[in-house]
Structures are given as structure tokens and as C-alpha cells.
Tab-separated table of C-alpha atoms and ligand atoms in Angstrom:
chain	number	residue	atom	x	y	z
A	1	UNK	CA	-26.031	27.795	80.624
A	2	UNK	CA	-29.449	27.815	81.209
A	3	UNK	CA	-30.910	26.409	77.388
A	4	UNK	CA	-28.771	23.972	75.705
A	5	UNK	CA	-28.105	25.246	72.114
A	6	UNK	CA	-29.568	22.428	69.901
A	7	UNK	CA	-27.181	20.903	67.645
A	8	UNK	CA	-27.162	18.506	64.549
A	9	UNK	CA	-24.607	16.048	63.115
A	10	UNK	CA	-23.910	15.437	59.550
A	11	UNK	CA	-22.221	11.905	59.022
A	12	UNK	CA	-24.160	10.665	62.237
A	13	UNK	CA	-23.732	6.813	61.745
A	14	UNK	CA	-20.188	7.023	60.627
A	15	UNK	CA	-16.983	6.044	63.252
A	16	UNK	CA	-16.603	9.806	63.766
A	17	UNK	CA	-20.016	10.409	64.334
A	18	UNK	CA	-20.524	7.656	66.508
A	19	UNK	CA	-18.068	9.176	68.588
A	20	UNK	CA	-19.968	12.622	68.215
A	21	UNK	CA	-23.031	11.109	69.971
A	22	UNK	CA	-21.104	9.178	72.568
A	23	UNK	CA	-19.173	12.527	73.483
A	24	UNK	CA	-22.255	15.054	73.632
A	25	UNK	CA	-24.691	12.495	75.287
A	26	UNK	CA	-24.194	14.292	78.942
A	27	UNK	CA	-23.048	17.771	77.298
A	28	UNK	CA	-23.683	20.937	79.576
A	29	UNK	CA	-24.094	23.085	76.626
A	30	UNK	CA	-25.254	21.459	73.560
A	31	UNK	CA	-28.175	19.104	72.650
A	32	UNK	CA	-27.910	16.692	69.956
A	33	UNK	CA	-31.282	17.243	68.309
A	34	UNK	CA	-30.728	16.184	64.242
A	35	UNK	CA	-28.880	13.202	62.429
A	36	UNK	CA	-28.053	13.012	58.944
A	37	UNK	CA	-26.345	10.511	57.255
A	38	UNK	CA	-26.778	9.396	52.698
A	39	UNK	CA	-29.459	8.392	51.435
A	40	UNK	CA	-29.224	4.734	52.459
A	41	UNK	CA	-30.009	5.972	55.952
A	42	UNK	CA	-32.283	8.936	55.832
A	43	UNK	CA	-35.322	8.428	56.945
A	44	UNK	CA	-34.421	5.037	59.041
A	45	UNK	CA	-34.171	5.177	62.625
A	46	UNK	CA	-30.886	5.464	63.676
A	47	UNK	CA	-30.363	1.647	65.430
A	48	UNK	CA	-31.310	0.375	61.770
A	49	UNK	CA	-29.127	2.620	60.071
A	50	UNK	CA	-25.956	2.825	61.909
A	51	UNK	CA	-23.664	-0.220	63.043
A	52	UNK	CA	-22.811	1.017	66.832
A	53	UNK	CA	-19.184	0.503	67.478
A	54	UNK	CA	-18.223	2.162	70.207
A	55	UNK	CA	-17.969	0.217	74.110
A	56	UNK	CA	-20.800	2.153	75.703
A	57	UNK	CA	-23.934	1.613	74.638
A	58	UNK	CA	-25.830	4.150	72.008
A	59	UNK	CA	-27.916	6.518	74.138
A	60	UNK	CA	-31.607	5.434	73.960
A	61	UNK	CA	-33.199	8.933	73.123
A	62	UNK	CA	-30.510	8.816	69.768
A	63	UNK	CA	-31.200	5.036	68.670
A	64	UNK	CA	-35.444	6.326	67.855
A	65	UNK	CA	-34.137	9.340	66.140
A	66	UNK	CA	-34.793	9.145	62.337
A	67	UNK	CA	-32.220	10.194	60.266
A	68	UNK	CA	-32.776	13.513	57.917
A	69	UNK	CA	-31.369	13.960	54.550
A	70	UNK	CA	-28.346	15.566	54.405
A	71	UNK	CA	-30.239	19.233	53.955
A	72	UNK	CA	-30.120	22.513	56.040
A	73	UNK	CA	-33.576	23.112	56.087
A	74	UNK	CA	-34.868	21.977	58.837
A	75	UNK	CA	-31.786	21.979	60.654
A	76	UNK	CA	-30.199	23.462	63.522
A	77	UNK	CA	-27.855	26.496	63.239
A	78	UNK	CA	-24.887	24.365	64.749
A	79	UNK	CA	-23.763	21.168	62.941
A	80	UNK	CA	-20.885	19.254	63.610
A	81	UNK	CA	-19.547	17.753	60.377
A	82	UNK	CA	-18.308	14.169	60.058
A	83	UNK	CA	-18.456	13.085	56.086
A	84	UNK	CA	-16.254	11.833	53.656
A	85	UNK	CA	-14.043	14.153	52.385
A	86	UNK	CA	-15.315	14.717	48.655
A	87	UNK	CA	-19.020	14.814	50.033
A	88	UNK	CA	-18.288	17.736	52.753
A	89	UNK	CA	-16.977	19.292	49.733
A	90	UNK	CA	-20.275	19.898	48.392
A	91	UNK	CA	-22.220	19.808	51.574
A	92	UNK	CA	-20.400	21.950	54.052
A	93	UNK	CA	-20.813	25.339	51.929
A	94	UNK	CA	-24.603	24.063	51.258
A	95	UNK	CA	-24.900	24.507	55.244
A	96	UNK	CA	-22.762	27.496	55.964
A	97	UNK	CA	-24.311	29.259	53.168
A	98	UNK	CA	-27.094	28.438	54.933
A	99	UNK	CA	-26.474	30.559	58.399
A	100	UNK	CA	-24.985	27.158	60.055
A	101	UNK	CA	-21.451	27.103	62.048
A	102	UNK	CA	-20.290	23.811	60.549
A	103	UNK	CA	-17.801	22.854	62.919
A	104	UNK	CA	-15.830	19.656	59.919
A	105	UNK	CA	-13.778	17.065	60.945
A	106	UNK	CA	-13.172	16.339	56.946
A	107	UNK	CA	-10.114	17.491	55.074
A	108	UNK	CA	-12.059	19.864	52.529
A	109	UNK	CA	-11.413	22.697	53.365
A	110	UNK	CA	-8.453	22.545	55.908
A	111	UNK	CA	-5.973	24.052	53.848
A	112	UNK	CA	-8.725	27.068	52.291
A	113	UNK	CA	-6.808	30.320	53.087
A	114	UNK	CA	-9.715	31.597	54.807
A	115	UNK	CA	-10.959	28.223	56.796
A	116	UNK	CA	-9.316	28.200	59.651
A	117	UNK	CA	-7.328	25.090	61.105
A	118	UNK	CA	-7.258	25.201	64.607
A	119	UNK	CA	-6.900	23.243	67.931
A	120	UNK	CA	-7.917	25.514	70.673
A	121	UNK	CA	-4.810	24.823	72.860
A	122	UNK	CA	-2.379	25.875	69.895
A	123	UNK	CA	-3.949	28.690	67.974
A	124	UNK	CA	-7.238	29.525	68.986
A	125	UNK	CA	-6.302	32.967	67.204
A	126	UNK	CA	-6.533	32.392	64.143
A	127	UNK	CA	-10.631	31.806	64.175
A	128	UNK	CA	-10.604	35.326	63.368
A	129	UNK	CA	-10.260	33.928	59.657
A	130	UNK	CA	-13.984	33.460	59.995
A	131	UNK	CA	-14.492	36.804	59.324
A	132	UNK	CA	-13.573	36.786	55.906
A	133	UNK	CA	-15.548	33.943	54.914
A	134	UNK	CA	-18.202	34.804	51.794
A	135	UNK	CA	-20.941	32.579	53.606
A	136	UNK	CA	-20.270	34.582	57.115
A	137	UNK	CA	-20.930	37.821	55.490
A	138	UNK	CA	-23.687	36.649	53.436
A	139	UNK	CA	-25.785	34.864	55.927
A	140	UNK	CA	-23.171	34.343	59.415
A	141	UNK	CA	-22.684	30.572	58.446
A	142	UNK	CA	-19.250	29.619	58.458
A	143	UNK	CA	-16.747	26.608	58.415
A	144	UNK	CA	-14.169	25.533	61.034
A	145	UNK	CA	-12.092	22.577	61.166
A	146	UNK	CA	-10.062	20.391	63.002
A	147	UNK	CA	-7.057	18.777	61.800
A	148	UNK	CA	-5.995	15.248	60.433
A	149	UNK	CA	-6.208	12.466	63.931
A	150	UNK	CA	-2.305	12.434	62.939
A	151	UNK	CA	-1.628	16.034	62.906
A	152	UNK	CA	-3.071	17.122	66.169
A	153	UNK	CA	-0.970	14.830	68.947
A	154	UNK	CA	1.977	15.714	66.796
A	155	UNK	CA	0.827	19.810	66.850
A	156	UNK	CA	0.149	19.494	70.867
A	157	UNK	CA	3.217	17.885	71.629
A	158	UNK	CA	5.285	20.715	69.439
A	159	UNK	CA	3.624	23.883	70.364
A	160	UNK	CA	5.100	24.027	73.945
A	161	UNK	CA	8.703	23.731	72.143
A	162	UNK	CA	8.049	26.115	69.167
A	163	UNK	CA	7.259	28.805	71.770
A	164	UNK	CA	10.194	28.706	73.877
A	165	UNK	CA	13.110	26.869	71.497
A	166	UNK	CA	11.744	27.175	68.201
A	167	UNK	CA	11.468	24.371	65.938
A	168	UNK	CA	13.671	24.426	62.390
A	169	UNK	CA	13.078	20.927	61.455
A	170	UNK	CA	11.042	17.937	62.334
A	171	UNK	CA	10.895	14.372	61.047
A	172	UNK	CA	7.671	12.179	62.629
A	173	UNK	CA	6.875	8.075	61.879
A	174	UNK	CA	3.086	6.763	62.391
A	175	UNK	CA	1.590	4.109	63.387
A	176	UNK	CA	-1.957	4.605	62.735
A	177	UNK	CA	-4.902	2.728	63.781
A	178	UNK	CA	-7.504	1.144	61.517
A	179	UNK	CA	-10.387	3.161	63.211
A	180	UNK	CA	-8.641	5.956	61.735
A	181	UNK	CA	-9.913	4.756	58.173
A	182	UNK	CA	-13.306	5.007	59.221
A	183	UNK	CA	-16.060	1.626	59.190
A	184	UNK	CA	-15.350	-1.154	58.066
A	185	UNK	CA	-12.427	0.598	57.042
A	186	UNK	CA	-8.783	-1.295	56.106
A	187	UNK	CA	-9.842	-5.562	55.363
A	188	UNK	CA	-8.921	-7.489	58.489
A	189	UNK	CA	-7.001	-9.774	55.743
A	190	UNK	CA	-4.738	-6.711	54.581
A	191	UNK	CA	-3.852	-5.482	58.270
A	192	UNK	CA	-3.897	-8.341	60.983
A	193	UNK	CA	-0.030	-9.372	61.057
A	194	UNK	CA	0.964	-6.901	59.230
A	195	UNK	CA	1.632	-2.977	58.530
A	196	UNK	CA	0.565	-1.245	55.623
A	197	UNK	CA	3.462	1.663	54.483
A	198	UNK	CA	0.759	3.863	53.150
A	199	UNK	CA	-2.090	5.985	53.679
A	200	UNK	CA	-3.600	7.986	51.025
A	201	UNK	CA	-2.744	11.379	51.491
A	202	UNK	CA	-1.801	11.373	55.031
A	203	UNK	CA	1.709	12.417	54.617
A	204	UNK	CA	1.172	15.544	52.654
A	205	UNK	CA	-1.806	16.146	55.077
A	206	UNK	CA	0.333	16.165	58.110
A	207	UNK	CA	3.045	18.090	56.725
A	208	UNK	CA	0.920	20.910	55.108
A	209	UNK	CA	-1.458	20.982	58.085
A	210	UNK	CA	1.050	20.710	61.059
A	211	UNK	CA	2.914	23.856	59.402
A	212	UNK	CA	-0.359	26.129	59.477
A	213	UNK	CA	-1.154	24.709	63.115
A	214	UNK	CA	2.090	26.350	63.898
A	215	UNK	CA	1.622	28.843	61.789
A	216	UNK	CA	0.874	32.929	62.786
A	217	UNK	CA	-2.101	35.057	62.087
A	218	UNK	CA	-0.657	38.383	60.022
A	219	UNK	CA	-3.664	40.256	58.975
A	220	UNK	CA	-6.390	38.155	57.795
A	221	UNK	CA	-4.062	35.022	56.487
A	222	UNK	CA	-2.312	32.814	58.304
A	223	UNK	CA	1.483	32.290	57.519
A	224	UNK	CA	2.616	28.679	58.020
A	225	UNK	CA	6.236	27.982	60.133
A	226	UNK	CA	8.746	27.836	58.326
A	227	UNK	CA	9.903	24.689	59.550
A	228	UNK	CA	11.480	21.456	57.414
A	229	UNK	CA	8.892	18.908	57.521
A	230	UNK	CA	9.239	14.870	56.572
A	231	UNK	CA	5.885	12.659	57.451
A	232	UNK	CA	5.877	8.549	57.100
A	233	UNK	CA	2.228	6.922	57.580
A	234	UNK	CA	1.781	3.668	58.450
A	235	UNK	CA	-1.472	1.777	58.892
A	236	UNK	CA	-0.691	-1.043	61.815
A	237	UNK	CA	-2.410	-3.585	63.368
A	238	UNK	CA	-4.141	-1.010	66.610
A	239	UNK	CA	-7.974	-0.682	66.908
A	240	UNK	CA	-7.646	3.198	68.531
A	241	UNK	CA	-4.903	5.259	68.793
A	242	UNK	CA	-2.367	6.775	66.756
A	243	UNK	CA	1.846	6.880	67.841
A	244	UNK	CA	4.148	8.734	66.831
A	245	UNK	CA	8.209	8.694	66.580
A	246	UNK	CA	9.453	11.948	66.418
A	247	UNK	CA	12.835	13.919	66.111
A	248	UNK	CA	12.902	17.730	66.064
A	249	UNK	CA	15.697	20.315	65.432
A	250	UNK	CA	15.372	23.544	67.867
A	251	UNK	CA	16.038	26.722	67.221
A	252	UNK	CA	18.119	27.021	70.882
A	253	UNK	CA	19.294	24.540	72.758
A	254	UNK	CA	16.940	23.161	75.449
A	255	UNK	CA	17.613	20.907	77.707
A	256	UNK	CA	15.786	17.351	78.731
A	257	UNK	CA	14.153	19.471	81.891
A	258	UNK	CA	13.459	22.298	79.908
A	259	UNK	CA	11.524	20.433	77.742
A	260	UNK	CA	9.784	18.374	80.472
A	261	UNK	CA	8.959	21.690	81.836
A	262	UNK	CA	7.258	23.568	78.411
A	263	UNK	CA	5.350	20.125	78.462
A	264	UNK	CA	4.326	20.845	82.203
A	265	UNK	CA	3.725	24.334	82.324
A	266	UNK	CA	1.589	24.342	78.733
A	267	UNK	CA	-1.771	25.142	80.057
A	268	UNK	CA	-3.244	27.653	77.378
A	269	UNK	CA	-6.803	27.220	78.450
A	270	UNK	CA	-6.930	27.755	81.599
A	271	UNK	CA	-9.656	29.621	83.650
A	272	UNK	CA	-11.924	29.132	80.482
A	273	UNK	CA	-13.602	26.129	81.419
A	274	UNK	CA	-14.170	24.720	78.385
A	275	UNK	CA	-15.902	21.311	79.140
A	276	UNK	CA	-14.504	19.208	76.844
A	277	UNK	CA	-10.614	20.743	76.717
A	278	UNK	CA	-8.103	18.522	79.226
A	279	UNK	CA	-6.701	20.125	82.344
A	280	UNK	CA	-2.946	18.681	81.418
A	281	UNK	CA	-3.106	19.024	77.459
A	282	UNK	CA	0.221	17.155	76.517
A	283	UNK	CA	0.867	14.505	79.411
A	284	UNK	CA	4.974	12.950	79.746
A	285	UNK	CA	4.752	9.270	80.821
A	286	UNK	CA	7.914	8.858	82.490
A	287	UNK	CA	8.121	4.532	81.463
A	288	UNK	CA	10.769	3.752	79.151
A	289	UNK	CA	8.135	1.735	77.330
A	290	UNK	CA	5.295	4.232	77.015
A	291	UNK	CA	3.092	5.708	75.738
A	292	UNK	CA	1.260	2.732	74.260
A	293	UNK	CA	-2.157	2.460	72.823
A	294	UNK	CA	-3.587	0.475	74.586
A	295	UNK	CA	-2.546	1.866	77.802
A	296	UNK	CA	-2.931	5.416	76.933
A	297	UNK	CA	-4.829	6.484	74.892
A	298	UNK	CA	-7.991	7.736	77.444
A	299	UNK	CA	-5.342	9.844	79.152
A	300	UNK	CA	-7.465	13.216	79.737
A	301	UNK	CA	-10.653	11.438	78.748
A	302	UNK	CA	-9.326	11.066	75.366
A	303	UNK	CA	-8.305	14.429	74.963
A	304	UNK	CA	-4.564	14.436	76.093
A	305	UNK	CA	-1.615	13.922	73.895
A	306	UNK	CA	0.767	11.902	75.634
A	307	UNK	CA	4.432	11.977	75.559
A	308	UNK	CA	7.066	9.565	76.265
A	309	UNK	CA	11.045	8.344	75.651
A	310	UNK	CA	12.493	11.960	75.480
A	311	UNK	CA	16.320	11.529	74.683
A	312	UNK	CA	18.846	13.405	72.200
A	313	UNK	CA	18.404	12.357	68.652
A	314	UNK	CA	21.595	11.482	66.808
A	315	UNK	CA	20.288	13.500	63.568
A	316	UNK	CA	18.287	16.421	64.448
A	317	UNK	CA	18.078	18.053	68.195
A	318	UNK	CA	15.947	15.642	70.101
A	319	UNK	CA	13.605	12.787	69.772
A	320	UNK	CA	10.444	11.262	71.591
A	321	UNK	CA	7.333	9.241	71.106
A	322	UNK	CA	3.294	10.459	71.256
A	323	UNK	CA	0.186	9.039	71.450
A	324	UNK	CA	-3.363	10.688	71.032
A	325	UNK	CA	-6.894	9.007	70.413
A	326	UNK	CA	-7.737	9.351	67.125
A	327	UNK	CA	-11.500	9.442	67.231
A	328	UNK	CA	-11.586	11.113	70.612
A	329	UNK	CA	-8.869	14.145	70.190
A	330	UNK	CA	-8.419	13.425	66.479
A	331	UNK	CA	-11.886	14.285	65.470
A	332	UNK	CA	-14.957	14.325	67.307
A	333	UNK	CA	-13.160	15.521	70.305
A	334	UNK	CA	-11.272	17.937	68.818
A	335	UNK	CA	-14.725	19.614	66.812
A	336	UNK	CA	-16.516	19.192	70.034
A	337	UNK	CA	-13.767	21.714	72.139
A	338	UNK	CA	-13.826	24.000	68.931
A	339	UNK	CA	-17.258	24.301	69.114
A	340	UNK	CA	-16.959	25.075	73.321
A	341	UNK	CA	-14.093	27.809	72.088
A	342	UNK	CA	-16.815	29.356	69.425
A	343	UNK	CA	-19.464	29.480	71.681
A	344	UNK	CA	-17.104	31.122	74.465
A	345	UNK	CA	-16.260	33.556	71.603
A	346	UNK	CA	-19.781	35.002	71.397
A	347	UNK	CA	-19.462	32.967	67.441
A	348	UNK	CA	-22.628	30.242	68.124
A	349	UNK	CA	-25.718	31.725	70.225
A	350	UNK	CA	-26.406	34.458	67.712
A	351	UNK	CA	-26.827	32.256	64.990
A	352	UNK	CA	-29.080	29.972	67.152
A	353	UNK	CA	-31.047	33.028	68.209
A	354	UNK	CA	-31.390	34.431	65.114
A	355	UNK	CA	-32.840	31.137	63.733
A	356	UNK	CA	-35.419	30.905	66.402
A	357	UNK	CA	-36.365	34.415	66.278
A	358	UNK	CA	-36.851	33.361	62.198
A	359	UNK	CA	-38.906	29.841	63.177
B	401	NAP	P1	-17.176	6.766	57.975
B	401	NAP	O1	-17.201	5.854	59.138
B	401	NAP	O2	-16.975	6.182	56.619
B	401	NAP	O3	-18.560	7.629	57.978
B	401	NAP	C1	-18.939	8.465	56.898
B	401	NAP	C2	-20.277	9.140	57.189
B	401	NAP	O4	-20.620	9.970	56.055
B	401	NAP	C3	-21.438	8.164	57.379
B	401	NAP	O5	-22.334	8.699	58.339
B	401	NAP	C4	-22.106	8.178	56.006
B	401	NAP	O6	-23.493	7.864	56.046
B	401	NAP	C5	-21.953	9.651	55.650
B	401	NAP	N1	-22.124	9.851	54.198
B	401	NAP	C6	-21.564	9.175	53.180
B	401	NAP	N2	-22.016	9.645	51.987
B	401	NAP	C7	-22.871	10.667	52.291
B	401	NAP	C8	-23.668	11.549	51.508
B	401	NAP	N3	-23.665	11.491	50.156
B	401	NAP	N4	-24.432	12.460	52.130
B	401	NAP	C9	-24.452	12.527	53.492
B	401	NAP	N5	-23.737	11.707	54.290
B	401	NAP	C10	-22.941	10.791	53.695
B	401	NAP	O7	-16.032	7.866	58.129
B	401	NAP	P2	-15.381	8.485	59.485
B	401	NAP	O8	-14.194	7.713	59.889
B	401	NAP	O9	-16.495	8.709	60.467
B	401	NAP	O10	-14.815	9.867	58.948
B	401	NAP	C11	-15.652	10.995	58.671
B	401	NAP	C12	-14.756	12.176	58.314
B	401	NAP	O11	-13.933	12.486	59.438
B	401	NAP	C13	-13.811	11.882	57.130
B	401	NAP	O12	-13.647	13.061	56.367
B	401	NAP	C14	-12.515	11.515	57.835
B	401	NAP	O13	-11.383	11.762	57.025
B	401	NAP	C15	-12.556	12.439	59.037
B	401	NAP	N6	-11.758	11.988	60.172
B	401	NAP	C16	-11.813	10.702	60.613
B	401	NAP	C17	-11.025	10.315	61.702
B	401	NAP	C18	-11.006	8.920	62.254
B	401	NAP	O14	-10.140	8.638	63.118
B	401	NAP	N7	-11.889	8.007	61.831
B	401	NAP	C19	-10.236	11.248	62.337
B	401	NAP	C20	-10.220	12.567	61.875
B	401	NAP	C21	-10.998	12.916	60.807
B	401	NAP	P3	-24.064	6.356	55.687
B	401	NAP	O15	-23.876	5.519	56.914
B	401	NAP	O16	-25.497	6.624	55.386
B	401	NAP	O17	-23.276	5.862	54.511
């Protein structure tokens, strides 16, 4: 690509979209040019505003940036969504009614019949729901999201099995970093030593969201799998990096290879060079003590799921453990590759055009 399309971030000094400017500072096809954040940081430049917490340091071209209010005018056709979920309530339609793509990490609209849910790897198909959208035809905004950081390592790890066994039942533990909750996030007094049995909405999240993931595109809706579904979400003591216990019941028998092998061979993307998608999507760690956090959660750059301690379940089929990033391939990561898959699509230039042709 010749131009880099120019892109904005709502939510720029949260954790997410932190991670959003780490993740796009070298990108071949985008070009962070707008931040927005409240009103306690617009107008501040962003190294006043924003607490950096990431391990590399914040690009210097980002740190002068002044933060805009949270507004489409002004902004660029593209944004990448990273708020709170009541405010991308409001906000998100404000911007796609506007002629933006808002590519949302938030759980707003996940679950709209006509938003699509999607991780590019799993069911890139079902961004045809875009279509439909009131703000598309109107102006050619739109929304797409990404799911829950829980959902999506679970979703990769299952979608090799669903298409070749079939999955009837499954029944998945957490244990959920405190990044996960955003800046500053859970009290270090409530969660060092300790695990906290409950997230707000996370288990209903997973199990609504995970069943649409794997659901089918008939017509213009999608229809979820009809698959049993029991989530338990536990905050624990882990800076980044969500794991997950999980037993499944198949539809046919597989065996352990057979299942080491739809984990192997699961390469949906390929040939479509999308920059930020990983060349082995679900990765099997073959130590009987892995995957861990700390250990492996950069597999892929971040973008992997990784899957360990395959072995026959005593209730259900078959059980194992994964692993994703929750920041990296549960959000920013995630919007970032569903952006790459839009743009691939034909679904971003024209809107960027058509804005410039407007300016
Ligand atoms: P966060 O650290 O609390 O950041 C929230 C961001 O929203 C900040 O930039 C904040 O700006 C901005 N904001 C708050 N009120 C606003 C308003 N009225 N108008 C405009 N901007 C406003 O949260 P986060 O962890 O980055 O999460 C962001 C979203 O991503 C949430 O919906 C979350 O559920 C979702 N998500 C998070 C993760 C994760 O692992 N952390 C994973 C997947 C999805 P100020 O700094 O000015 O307050």
C-alpha cells in the first residue's frame, strides 16, 4: 500500500488503547493520526493525559499528540474503539452514523443481531451483517466488534474441533488477569494472594458470545451453535494473560492425534497476508505444565492461542488448557486484524476516499 489510511482511536489512554498505539506504531497500512479520550484528557497532550503502561516505550510522535474530544468531526473515517462499555453505547452510533468504520473492542453492541462478532480466523463470514446496518445505508459507517479477551482463546481453540467433530457441550474455568479489568483496575489489596470468584458479567458474556462465534450466517442473521455452554470467571493474581480449563463433548469421536492435527492443520488465513493475523493461529505446547502466562502468552506476537494438557475428560469427551493475551489477541489485537480483514474486503478505503474527496 502505497498511502497509509489514517486512523483514529477512541479510548486512546486507556489499557486497551495503550495497546492500540503500541500495536500500530510500525503498521504497513494504517496511520494513527487522532486520539480521543473524556473530557479529563481532551485537549492535553497525550504524555500528561495517559499513564503509559505498557514495556516499550510510548512512541514519541504519539506522546505530543493532543487529545480531541470524543467527536467525529474532525475525525478520520476509521476509528478503532476502546471505551467503557456504557460510553461506546452512546458514542459508537454517534461515529458510525457519522460515515466511520468503528472497529469496538467494548461489549455494546456484541450481541446486536446485526453487529457482527467476529474473529477473522473463525468466521470472517459473517461481516456481511454490515450490510444491514441503518448507519451503513445511511451514510457507510458501520460497527464491528471483537469479542470478550475470554471468549476469543476459548473460540480459536474450538473452531478447529467444531468443524471436523462437532462440539455438543462445553464446560471452560478462567483465570483472568487484572489487566483484563482495565487501569488501575482490581485494588492490589483485593487480588495479591488471592482469587476473586467473580467478574461482572463475564460468564454470561462468554457463553452468549462463544455460541455466535460458532455460530452460522443463514441469510442476513447469524444462528448461534447449538451447543451446552457452562462459563466460571475468576479474577487471579496474573498481570497479562488469560487461562483456561476446558472440557468439551464432540459430536464424533476424535482421537488425541486427530485433535492435535485440526489444531495443526487450522490455517484459515492463509495466502491473505494479513499483517497482524499469526501464521500458526492455535499453537499445542507439548509440556505437561504449559501453557502458562508468563511463558506464553507472546506466542505469535501475542496473537496465538495456545493449547496445552490434552487428555480424555472423565465427564464430557475431552479436556485441555489455553492461554491467549488478553490485551494483545483479546482486544487491540484482535480489532487491529479485523480492521486488516475489512480493508482486504474492499469495506475501509472507500470510506477514507470518500471523506477526502468531501475535505
Ligand atoms: P480503561 O483502561 O478503563 O480505559 C477506558 C478509556 O475510555 C480511557 O481512554 C478513558 O479516557 C475513555 N473514556 C472514559 N469515559 C469516556 C467518555 N465519556 N468519553 C470518551 N472516552 C472516555 O479500559 P480498557 O481496559 O482499555 O477497556 C476499554 C474497553 O475494551 C472496555 O469496553 C473493555 O471491556 C474492553 N476490553 C478490554 C480488555 C482488556 O483486557 N483490558 C479486553 C477486551 C475488551 P480517560 O483516560 O480520559 O478517562
Amino acid at each position: 500500500m502505497q498511502n497509509k489510511l489514517e486512523i483514529g482511536i477512541l479510548g486512546a489512554t486507556g489499557m486497551v488503547g495503550q495497546r492500540f498505539i503500541q500495536l500500530l506504531e510500525n503498521h504497513p497500512w494504517f496511520q494513527i493520526t487522532w486520539l480521543a479520550a473524556s473530557d479529563r484528557s481532551s485537549g492535553k497532550v497525550y504524555e500528561d493525559a495517559a499513564k503509559w503502561r505498557l514495556d516499550t516505550p510510548c512512541p514519541e510522535r504519539i506522546a505530543k499528540m493532543i487529545i480531541s474530544p470524543a467527536d467525529p468531526a474532525g475525525a478520520p473515517k476509521i476509528i478503532f474503539a476502546a471505551l467503557d462499555t456504557d460510553i461506546a453505547r452512546d458514542l459508537e452510533p454517534l461515529f458510525a452514523s457519522a460515515g466511520c468504520a468503528v472497529v469496538s473492542n467494548s461489549s455494546a453492541f456484541r450481541m446486536h443481531p446485526n453487529v457482527p462478532l467476529v474473529i477473522p480466523e473463525v468466521n470472517a463470514e459473517h461481516l456481511h451483517l454490515i450490510e444491514d446496518q441503518t448507519w451503513r445505508k445511511q451514510s457507510g459507517g458501520y460497527i464491528v466488534t471483537n469479542p470478550n479477551c475470554s471468549a476469543i482463546g476459548l473460540v480459536m481453540a474450538l473452531k478447529p474441533i467444531q468443524e471436523r467433530f462437532g462440539i455438543e457441550q462445553i464446560f471452560v474455568t478462567t483465570m483472568q488477569a487484572v489487566s483484563g479489568a482495565g487501569y488501575p483496575g482490581v485494588p492490589s489489596m483485593d487480588i495479591l494472594g488471592n482469587v476473586v470468584p467473580f467478574i461482572k458479567n463475564e460468564e454470561q458474556k462468554m457463553e452468549e458470545e462463544t455460541l455466535k462465534l460458532l455460530g452460522h450466517l443463514k441469510g442476513d442473521s447469524i444462528v448461534p451453535l447449538a451447543a451446552r455452554m457452562s462459563a466460571h470467571c475468576n479474577r487471579v493474581p496474573v498481570e497479562d494473560g488469560h487461562t483456561e480449563s476446558v472440557s468439551i463433548k464432540l459430536s464424533r469421536p476424535a482421537t488425541r492425534e486427530e485433535l492435535l492435527s485440526a489444531w495443526a492443520d487450522f490455517h484459515p488465513l492463509q495466502g491473505q497476508n494479513l499483517p497482524t493475523a499469526p501464521a500458526q493461529p492455535v499453537e499445542w505446547v507439548a509440556a505437561e505444565d504449559r501453557p502458562q502466562p508468563r511463558l506464553d502468552k507472546n506466542r505469535g506476537r501475542g496473537m496465538a492461542a495456545t493449547v496445552g494438557r490434552l487428555r480424555p475428560c472423565g465427564l464430557l469427551d475431552w479436556k485441555f488448557t489455553v492461554l491467549s493475551h488478553n490485551t494483545i489477541r483479546g482486544a487491540a489485537g484482535a480489532a487491529i486484524v479485523n480492521a486488516e480483514l475489512l480493508l482486504s474486503l474492499g469495506k475501509l478505503e472507500p470510506l477514507a476516499v470518500a471523506a477526502a474527496a468531501q475535505a
